[in-house]
XYZ file of C-alpha atoms in Angstrom:
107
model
C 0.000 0.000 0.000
C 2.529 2.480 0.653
C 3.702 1.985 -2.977
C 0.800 2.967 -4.257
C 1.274 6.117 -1.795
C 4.031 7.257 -3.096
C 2.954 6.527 -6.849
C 0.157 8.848 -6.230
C 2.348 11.308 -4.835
C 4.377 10.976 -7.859
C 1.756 11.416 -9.981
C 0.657 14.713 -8.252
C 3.779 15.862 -8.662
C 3.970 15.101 -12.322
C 0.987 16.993 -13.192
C 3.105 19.998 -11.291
C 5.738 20.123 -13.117
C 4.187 19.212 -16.671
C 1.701 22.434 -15.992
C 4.552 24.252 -14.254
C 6.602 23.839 -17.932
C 3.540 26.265 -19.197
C 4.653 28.999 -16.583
C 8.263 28.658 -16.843
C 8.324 30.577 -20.154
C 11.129 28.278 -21.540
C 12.994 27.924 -18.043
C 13.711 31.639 -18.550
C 11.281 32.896 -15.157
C 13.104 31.772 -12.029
C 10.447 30.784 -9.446
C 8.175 28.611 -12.062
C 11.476 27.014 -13.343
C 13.038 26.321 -9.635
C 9.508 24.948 -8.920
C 8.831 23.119 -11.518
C 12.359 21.364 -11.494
C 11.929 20.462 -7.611
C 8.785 18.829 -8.521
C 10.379 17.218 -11.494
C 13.545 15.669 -9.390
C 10.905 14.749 -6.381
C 8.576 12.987 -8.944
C 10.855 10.723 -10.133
C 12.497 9.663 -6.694
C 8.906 8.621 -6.005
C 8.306 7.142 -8.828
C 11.648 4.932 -8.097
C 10.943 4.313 -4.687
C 7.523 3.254 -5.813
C 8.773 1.088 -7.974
C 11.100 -1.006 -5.437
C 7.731 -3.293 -4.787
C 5.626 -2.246 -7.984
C 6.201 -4.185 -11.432
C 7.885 -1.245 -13.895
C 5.426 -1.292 -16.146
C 2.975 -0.794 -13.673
C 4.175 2.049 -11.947
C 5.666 3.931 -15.308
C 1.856 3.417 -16.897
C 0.106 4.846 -13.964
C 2.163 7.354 -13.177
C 1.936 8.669 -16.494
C -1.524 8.056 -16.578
C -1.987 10.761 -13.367
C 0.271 13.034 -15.027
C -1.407 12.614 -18.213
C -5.205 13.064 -16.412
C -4.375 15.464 -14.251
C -2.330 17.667 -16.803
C -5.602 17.382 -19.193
C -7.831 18.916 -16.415
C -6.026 21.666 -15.634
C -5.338 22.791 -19.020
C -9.368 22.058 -19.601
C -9.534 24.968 -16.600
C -6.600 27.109 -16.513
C -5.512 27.656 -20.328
C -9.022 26.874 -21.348
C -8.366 24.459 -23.403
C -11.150 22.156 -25.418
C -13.571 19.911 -23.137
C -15.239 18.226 -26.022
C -16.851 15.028 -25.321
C -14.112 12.932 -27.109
C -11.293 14.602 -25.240
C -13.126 13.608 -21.961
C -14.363 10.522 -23.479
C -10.382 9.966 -23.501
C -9.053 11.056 -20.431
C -12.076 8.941 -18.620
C -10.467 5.639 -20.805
C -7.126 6.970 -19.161
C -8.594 7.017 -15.745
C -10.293 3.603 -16.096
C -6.389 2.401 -17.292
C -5.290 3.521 -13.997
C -7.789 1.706 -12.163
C -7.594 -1.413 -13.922
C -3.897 -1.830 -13.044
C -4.205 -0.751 -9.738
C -6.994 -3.915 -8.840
C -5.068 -6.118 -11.055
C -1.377 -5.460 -9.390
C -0.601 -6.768 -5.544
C 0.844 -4.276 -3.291
């Protein structure tokens, strides 16, 4: 269980840094950029630590997945980007990807 924790955590901290890229203005604005790169460095040790007891595949899909889902949402609200049904449609197949490898993977 505390795999999955830190997965999560990962995950969160993927979809900062992948919005945070947005704000950085090509790492040329200081605070975005030394935020953004924290989050990147701290999502990845996660992501390793997670994957100690998760199978790779596994862990790299889902994390990606969160990023992925979560990045999609806020651009949806913050950049005002489309919300068409098929863009939904997809991220909801993303978020049912995520689930499905989280009840089919021990830990």
């Amino acid at each position: 269980m505390q795999a999955w924790i830190m997965l999560a955590a990962a995950g969160a901290l993927e979809i900062v840094w992948a919005v945070g890229l947005k704000y950085t203005e090509g790492f040329t604005k200081t605070v975005p950029s030394t935020i953004t790169i924290g989050a990147m460095i701290a999502s990845i040790y996660l992501l390793s630590l997670a994957a100690r007891t998760l199978p790779i595949g596994t862990a790299y899909a889902v994390w990606t997945g969160i990023g992925a889902v979560g990045a999609a949402l806020l651009g949806i609200m913050l950049f005002s980007e489309s919300a068409n049904l098929i863009r939904l449609g997809c991220i909801a197949l993303i978020v049912a990807g995520i689930v499905g490898l989280k009840l089919s993977t021990p830990g």
